[in-house]
mmCIF file of C-alpha atoms in Angstrom:
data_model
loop_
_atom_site.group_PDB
_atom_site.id
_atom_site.type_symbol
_atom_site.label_atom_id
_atom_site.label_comp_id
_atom_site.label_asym_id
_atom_site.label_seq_id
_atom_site.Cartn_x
_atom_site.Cartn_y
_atom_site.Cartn_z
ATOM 1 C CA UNK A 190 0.000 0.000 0.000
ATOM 2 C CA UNK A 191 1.133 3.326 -0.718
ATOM 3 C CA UNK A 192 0.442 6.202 1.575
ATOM 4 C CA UNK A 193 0.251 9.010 0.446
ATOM 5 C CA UNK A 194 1.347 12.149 2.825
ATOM 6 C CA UNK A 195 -0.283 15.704 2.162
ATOM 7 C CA UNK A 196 2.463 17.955 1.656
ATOM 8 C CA UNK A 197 0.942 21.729 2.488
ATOM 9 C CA UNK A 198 2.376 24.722 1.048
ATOM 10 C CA UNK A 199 1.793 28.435 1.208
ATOM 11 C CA UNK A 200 -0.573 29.950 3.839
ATOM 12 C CA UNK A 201 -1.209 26.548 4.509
ATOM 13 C CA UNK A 202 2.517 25.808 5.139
ATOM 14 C CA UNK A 203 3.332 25.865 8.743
ATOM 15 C CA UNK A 204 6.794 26.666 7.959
ATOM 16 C CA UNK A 205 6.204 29.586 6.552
ATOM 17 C CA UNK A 206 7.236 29.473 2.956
ATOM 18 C CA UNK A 207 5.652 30.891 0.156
ATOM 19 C CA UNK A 208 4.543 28.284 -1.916
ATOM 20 C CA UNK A 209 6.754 29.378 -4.876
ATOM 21 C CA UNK A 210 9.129 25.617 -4.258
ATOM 22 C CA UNK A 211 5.546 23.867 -4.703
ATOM 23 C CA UNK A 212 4.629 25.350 -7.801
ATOM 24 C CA UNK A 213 8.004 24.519 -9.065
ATOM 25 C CA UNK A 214 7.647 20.948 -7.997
ATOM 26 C CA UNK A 215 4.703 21.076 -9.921
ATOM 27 C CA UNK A 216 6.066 22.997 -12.864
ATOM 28 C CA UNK A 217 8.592 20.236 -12.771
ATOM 29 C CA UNK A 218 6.221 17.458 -12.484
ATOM 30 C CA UNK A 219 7.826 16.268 -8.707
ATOM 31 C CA UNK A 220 4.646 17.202 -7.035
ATOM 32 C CA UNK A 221 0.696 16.856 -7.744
ATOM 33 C CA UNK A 222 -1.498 19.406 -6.989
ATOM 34 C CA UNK A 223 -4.323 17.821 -5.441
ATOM 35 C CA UNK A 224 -5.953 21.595 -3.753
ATOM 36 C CA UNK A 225 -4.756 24.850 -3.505
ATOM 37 C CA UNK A 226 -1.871 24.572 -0.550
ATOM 38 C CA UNK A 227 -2.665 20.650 -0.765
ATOM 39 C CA UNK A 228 0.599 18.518 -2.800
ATOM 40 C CA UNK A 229 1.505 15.213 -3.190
ATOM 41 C CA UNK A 230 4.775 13.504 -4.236
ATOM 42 C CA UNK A 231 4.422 12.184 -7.806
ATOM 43 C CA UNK A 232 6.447 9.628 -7.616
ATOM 44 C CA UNK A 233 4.268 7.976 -4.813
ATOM 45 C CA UNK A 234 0.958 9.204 -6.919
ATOM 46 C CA UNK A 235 2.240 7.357 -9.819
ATOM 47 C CA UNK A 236 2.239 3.902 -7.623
ATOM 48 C CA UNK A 237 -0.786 4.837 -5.885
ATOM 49 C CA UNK A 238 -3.789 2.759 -6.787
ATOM 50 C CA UNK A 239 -6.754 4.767 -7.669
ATOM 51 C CA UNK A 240 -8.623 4.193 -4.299
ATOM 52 C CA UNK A 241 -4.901 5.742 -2.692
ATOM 53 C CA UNK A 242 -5.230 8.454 -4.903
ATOM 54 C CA UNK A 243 -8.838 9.184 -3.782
ATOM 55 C CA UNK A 244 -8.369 9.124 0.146
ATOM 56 C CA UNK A 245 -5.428 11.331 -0.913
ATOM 57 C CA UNK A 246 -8.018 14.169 -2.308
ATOM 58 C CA UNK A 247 -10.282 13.904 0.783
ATOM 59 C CA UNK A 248 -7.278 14.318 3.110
ATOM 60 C CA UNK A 249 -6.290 17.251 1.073
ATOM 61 C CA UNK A 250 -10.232 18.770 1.396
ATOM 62 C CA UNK A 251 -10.912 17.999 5.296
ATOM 63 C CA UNK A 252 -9.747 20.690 7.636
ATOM 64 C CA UNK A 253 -11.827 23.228 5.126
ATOM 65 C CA UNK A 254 -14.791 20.709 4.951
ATOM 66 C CA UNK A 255 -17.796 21.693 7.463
ATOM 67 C CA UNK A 256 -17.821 19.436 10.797
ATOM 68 C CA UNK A 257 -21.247 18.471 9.425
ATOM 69 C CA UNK A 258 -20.759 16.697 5.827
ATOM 70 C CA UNK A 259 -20.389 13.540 5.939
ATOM 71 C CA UNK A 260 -18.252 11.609 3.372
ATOM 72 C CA UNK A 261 -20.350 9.354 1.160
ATOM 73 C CA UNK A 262 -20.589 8.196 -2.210
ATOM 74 C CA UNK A 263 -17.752 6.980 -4.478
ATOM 75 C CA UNK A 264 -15.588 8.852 -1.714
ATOM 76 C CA UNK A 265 -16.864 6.476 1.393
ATOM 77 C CA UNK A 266 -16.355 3.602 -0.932
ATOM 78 C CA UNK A 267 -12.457 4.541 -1.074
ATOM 79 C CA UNK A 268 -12.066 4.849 2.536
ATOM 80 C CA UNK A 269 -14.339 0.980 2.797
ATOM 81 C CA UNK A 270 -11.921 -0.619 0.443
ATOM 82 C CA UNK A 271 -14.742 -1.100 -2.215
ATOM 83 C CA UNK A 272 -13.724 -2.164 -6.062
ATOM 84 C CA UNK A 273 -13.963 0.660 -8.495
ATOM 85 C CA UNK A 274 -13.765 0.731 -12.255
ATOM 86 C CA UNK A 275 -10.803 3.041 -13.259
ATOM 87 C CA UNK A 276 -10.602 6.209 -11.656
ATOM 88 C CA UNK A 277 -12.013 7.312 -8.652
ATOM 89 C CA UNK A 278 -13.819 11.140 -9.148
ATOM 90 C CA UNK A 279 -11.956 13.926 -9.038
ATOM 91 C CA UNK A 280 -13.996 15.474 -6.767
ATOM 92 C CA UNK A 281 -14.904 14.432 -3.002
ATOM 93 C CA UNK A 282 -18.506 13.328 -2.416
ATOM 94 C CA UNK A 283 -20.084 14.410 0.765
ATOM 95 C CA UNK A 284 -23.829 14.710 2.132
ATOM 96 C CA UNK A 285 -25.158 17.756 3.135
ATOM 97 C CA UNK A 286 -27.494 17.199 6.139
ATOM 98 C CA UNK A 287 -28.870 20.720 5.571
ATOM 99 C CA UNK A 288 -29.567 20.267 1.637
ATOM 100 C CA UNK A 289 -32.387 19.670 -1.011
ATOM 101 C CA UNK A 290 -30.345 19.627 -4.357
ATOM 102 C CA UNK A 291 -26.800 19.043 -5.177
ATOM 103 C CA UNK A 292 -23.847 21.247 -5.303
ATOM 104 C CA UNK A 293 -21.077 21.258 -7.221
ATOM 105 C CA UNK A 294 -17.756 22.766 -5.840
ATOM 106 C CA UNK A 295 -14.320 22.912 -7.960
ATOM 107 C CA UNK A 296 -12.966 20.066 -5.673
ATOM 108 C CA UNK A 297 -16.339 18.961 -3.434
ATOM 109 C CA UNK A 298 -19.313 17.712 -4.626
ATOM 110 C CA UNK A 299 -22.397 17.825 -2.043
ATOM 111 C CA UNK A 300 -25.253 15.367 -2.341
ATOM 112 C CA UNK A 301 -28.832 16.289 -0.502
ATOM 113 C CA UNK A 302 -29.384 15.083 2.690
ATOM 114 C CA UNK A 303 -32.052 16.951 4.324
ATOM 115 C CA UNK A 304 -34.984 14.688 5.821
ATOM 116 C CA UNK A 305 -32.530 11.200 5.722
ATOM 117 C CA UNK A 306 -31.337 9.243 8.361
ATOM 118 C CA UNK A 307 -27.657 8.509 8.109
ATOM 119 C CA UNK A 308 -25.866 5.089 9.143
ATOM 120 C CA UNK A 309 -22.565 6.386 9.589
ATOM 121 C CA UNK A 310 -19.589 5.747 11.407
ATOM 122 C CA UNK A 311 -16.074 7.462 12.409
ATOM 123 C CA UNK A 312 -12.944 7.903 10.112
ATOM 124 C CA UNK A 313 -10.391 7.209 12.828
ATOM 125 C CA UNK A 314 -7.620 9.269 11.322
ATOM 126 C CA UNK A 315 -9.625 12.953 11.670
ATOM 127 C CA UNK A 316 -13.138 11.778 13.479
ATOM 128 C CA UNK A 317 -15.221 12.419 10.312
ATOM 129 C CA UNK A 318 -18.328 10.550 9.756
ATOM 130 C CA UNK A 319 -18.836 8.954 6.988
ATOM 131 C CA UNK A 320 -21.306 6.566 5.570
ATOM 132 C CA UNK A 321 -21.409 2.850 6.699
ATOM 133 C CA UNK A 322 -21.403 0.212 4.140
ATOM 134 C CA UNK A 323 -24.700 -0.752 3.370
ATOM 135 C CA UNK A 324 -25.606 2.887 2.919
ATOM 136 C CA UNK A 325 -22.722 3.553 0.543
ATOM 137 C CA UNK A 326 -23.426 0.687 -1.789
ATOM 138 C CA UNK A 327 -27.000 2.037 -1.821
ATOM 139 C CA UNK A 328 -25.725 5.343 -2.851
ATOM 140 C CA UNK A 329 -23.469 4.290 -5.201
ATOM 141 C CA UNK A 330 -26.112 1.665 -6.694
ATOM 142 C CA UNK A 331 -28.258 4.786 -7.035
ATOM 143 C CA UNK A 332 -25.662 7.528 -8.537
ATOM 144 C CA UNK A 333 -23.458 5.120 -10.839
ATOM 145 C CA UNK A 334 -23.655 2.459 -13.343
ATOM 146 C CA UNK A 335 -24.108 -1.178 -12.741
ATOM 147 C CA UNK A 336 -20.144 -1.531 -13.752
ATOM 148 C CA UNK A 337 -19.411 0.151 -11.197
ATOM 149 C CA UNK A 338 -21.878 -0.476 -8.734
ATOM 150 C CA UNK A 339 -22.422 -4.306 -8.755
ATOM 151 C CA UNK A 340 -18.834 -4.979 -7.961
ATOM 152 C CA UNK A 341 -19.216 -2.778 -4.952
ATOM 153 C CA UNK A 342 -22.406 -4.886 -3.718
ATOM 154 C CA UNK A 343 -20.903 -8.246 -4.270
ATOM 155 C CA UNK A 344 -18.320 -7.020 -2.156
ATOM 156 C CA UNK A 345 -21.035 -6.282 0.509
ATOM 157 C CA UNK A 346 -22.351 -9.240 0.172
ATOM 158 C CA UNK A 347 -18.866 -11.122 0.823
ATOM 159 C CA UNK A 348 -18.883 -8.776 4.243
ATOM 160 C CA UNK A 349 -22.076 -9.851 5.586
ATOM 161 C CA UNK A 350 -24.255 -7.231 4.213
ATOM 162 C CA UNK A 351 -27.808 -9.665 2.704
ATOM 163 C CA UNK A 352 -30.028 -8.752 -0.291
ATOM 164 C CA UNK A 353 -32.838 -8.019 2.367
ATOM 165 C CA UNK A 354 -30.875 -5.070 4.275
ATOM 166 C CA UNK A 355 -29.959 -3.797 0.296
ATOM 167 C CA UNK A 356 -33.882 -3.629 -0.700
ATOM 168 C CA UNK A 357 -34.560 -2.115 2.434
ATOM 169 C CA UNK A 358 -32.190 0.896 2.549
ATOM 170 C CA UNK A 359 -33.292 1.503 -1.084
ATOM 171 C CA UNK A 360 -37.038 1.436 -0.332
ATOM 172 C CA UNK A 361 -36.344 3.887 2.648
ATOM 173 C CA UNK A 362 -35.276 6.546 -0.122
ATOM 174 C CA UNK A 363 -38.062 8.639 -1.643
ATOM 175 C CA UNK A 364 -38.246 8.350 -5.453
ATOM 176 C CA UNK A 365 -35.050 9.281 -6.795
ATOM 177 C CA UNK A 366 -33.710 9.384 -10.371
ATOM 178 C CA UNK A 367 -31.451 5.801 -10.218
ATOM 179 C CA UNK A 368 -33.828 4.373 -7.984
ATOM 180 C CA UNK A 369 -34.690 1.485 -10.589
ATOM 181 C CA UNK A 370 -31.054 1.188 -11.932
ATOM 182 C CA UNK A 371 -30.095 0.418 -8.284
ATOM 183 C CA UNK A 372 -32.962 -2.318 -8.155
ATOM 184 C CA UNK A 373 -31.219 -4.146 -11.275
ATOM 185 C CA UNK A 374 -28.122 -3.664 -9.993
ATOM 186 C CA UNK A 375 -29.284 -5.068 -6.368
ATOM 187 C CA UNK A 376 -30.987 -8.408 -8.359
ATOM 188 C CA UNK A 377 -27.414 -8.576 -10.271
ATOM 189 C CA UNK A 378 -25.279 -8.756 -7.234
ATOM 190 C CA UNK A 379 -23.611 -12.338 -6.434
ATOM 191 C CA UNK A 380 -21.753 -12.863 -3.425
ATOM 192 C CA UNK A 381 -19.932 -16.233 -4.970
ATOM 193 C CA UNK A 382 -18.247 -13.093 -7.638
ATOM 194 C CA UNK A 383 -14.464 -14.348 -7.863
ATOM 195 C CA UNK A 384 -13.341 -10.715 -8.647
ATOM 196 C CA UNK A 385 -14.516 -7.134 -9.693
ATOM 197 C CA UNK A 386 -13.678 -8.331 -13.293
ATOM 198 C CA UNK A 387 -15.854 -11.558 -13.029
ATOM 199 C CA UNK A 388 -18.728 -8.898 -11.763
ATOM 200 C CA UNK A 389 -18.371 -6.609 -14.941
ATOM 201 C CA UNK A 390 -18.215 -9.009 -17.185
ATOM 202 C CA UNK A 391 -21.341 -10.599 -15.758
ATOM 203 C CA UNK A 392 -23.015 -6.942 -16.008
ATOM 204 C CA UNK A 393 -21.363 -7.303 -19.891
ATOM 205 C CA UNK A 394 -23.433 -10.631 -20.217
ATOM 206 C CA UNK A 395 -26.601 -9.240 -18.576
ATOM 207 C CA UNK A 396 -26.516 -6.322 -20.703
ATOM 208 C CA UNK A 397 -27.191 -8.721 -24.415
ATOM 209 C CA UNK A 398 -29.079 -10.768 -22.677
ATOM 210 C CA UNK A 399 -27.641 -14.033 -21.995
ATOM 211 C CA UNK A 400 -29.021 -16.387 -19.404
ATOM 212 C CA UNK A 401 -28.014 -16.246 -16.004
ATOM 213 C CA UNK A 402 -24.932 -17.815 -14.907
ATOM 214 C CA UNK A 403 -24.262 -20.170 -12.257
ATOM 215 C CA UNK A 404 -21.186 -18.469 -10.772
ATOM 216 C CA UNK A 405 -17.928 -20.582 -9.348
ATOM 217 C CA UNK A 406 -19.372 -23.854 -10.285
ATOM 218 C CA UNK A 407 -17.464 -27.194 -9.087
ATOM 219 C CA UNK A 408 -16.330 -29.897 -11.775
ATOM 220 C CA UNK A 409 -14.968 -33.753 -10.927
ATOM 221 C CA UNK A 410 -14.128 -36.493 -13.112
ATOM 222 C CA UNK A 411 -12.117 -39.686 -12.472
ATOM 223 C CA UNK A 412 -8.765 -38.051 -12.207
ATOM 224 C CA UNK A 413 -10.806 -35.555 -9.195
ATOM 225 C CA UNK A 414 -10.999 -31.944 -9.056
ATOM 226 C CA UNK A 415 -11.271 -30.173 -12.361
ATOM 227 C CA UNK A 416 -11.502 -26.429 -11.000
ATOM 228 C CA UNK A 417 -14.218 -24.076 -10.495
ATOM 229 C CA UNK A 418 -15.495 -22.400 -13.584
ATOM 230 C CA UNK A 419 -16.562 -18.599 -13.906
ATOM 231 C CA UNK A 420 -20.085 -19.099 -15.012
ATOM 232 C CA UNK A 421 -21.549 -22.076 -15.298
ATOM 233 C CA UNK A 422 -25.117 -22.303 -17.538
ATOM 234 C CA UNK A 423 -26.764 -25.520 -16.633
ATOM 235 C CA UNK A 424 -29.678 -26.100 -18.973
ATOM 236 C CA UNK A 425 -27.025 -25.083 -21.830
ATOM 237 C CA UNK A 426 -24.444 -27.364 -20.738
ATOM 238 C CA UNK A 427 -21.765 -24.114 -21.212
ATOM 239 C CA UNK A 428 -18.984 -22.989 -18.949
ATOM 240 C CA UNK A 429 -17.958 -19.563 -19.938
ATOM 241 C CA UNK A 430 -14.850 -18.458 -18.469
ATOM 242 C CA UNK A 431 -13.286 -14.842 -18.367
ATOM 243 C CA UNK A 432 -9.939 -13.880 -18.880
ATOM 244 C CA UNK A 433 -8.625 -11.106 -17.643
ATOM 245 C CA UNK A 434 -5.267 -10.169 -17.937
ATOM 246 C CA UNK A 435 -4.026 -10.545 -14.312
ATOM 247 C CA UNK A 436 -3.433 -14.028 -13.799
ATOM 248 C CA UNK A 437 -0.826 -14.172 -16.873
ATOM 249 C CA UNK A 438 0.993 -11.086 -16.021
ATOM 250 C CA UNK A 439 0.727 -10.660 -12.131
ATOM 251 C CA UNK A 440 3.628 -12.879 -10.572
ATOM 252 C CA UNK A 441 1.268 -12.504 -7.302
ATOM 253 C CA UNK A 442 -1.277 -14.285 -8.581
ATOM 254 C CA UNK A 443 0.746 -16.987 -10.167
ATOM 255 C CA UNK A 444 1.731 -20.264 -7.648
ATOM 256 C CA UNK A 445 5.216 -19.706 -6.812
ATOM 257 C CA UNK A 446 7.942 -20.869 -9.325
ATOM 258 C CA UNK A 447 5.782 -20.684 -12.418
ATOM 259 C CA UNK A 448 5.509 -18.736 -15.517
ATOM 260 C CA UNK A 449 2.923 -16.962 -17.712
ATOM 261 C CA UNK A 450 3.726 -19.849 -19.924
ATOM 262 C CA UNK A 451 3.069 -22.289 -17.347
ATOM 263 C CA UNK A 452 -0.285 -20.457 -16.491
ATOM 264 C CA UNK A 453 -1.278 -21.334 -20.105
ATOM 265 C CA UNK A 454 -0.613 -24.839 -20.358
ATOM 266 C CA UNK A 455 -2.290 -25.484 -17.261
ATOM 267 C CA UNK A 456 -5.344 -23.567 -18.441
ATOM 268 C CA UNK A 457 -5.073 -25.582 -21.406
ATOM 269 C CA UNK A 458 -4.914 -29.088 -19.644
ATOM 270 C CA UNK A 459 -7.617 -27.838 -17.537
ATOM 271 C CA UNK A 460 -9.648 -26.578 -20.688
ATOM 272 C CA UNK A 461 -9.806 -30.105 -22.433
ATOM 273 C CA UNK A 462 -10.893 -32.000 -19.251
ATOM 274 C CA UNK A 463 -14.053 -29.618 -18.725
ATOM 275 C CA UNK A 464 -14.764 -30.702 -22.405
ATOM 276 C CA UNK A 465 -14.747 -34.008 -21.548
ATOM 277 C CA UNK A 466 -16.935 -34.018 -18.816
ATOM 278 C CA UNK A 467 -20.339 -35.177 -19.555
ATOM 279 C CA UNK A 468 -22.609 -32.588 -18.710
ATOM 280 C CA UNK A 469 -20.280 -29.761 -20.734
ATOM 281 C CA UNK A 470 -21.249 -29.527 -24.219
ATOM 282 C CA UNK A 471 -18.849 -26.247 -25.031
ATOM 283 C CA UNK A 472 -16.582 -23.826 -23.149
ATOM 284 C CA UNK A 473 -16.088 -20.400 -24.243
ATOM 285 C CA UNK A 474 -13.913 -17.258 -23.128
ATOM 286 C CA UNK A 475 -14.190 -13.586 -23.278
ATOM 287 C CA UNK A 476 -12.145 -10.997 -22.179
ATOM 288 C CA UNK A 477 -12.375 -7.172 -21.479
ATOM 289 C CA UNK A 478 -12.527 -6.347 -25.314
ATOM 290 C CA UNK A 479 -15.553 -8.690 -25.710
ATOM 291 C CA UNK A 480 -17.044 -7.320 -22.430
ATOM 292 C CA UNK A 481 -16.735 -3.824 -24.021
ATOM 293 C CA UNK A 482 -18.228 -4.417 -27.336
ATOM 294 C CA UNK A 483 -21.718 -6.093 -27.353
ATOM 295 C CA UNK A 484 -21.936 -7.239 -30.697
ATOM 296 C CA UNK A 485 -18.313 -9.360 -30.680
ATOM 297 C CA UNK A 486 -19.609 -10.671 -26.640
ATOM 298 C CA UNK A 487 -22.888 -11.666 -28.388
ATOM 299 C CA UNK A 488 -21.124 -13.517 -30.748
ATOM 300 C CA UNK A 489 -19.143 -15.483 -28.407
ATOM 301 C CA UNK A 490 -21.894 -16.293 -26.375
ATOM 302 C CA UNK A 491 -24.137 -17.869 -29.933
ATOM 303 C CA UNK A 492 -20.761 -19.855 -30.841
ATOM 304 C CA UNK A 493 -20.655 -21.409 -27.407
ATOM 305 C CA UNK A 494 -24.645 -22.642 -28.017
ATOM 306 C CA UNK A 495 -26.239 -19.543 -25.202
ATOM 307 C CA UNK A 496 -29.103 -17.650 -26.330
ATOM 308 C CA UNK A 497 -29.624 -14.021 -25.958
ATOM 309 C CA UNK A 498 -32.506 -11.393 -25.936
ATOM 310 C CA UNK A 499 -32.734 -7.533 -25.946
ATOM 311 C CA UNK A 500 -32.758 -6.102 -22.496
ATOM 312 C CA UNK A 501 -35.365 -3.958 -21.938
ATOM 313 C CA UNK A 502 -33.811 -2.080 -18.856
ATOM 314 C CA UNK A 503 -30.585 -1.589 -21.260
ATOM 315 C CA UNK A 504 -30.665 2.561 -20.996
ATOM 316 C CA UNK A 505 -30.427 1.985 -17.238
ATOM 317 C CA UNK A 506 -26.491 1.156 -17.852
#
């Protein structure tokens, strides 16, 4: 993990200096400039991972946020660890207990919060409040697409959070433009997930209309354990497995002592005895090209023997 320390400069700079070294730094592309008087080191941004990089901007905004917003949003799902795809906002998200509509700052954004009752809890670092789990998720379920959202509830799931306490936080919340994305996105989420990638591209296979999957489905055969597949359509007899780029290239996610190469082969093996088994009839993969591009994922999914229909929520995306 990278931490990232705030680095303050001009009146904010307790030592005194002007500011004029920082906006060399910057000049000279040593520093980000995150706020005015707020600076990073670039070096550690660069190696930051994008949730890093967001607790970085609300560390940068606190002292000069009021003691009553309370962080929410895609900025409370930083601070809970949640997946996110690509960058976080560049903006901080906080609720406004006092507000009606939204407000848009240069580096704060401020969501209404007049009339609701907020599950929070503390940020130990500064004593903030911000929102608890279940009522992030919700939040972000409401304000963001299901590529982004149904990663975060899966996660939720994995922590305890049930479907139950989801539809019940959302019904609490008067009618609201996202209200029915969220309800898809609540109906898509899958605690058995293997990854934020596995939860897009199950979004991807929602979105032309393929069947749902079984997800992380055991397979046997004489020679014993076959692996668990990524999705896993029973009354088509397919296994559909995604492939995203980590498990070649990321040494971390390799067993220790093998290869890329190795990865393959064993992938391979593994391939031709889920073929073999009885109830499989084809396999197929996709990766994050297909997932972006319905037409090609839609073609994948009729070679492998899966039908698919037109969505009708599909503008909800």
């Amino acid at each position: 993990m990278t931490r990232l320390t705030i680095i303050r400069g001009g009146s904010a700079d307790p030592t005194g200096r002007t500011g004029r070294d920082h906006r060399r730094g910057v000049d000279a592309g040593r520093l980000v400039r995150l706020t005015p008087g707020r600076f990073v080191d670039a070096a550690d941004w660069r190696r930051a991972t994008p949730g890093e990089r967001h607790i970085a901007r609300i560390k940068a905004v606190h002292d000069r946020l009021d003691g009553r917003l309370v962080v929410s949003h895609a900025s409370a799902a930083a601070l809970h660890g949640l997946p996110w795809r690509g960058e976080f906002p560049d903006v901080v998200e906080v609720i406004d207990p006092r507000r009606t509509t939204s407000q848009a700052l240069t580096h704060v954004r401020k969501r209404p919060g007049r009339g609701r009752t907020l599950r929070t809890q503390v940020m130990v670092a500064n004593g903030r409040a911000l929102t608890d789990l279940l009522t992030t998720v919700v939040d972000v379920a409401i304000s963001y697409e299901l590529r982004i959202s149904v990663p975060a509830l899966d996660v939720a799931l994995r922590c305890g959070v049930t479907p139950r306490a989801f539809r019940l936080e959302l019904a609490s919340r008067e009618a609201v433009h996202g209200k029915h994305r969220a309800e898809v996105a609540i109906e898509l989420a899958d605690a058995a997930s293997g990854s934020p990638g596995e939860s897009v591209a199950r979004v991807a296979l929602d979105e032309v209309g393929a069947p749902r999957p079984v997800l992380q489905q055991e397979f046997r055969d004489a020679a014993g354990f076959i692996g668990r597949v990524d999705f896993w359509f029973p009354e088509h007899g397919v296994v559909l497995e995604f492939d995203g780029r980590s498990k070649y290239t990321d040494p971390a996610l390799r067993p220790a002592g093998t290869s890329s190469a190795d990865v393959v082969v064993a992938e391979k093996r593994r391939e031709d005895r889920l073929r073999r088994h009885p109830d499989v009839r084809s396999v197929g993969r996709f990766g994050w090209d297909e997932a972006n591009d319905a037409e090609t994922l839609r073609g994948v999914l009729l070679a492998a023997g899966l039908p698919t229909t037109t969505r009708t929520f599909h503008r909800l995306r």
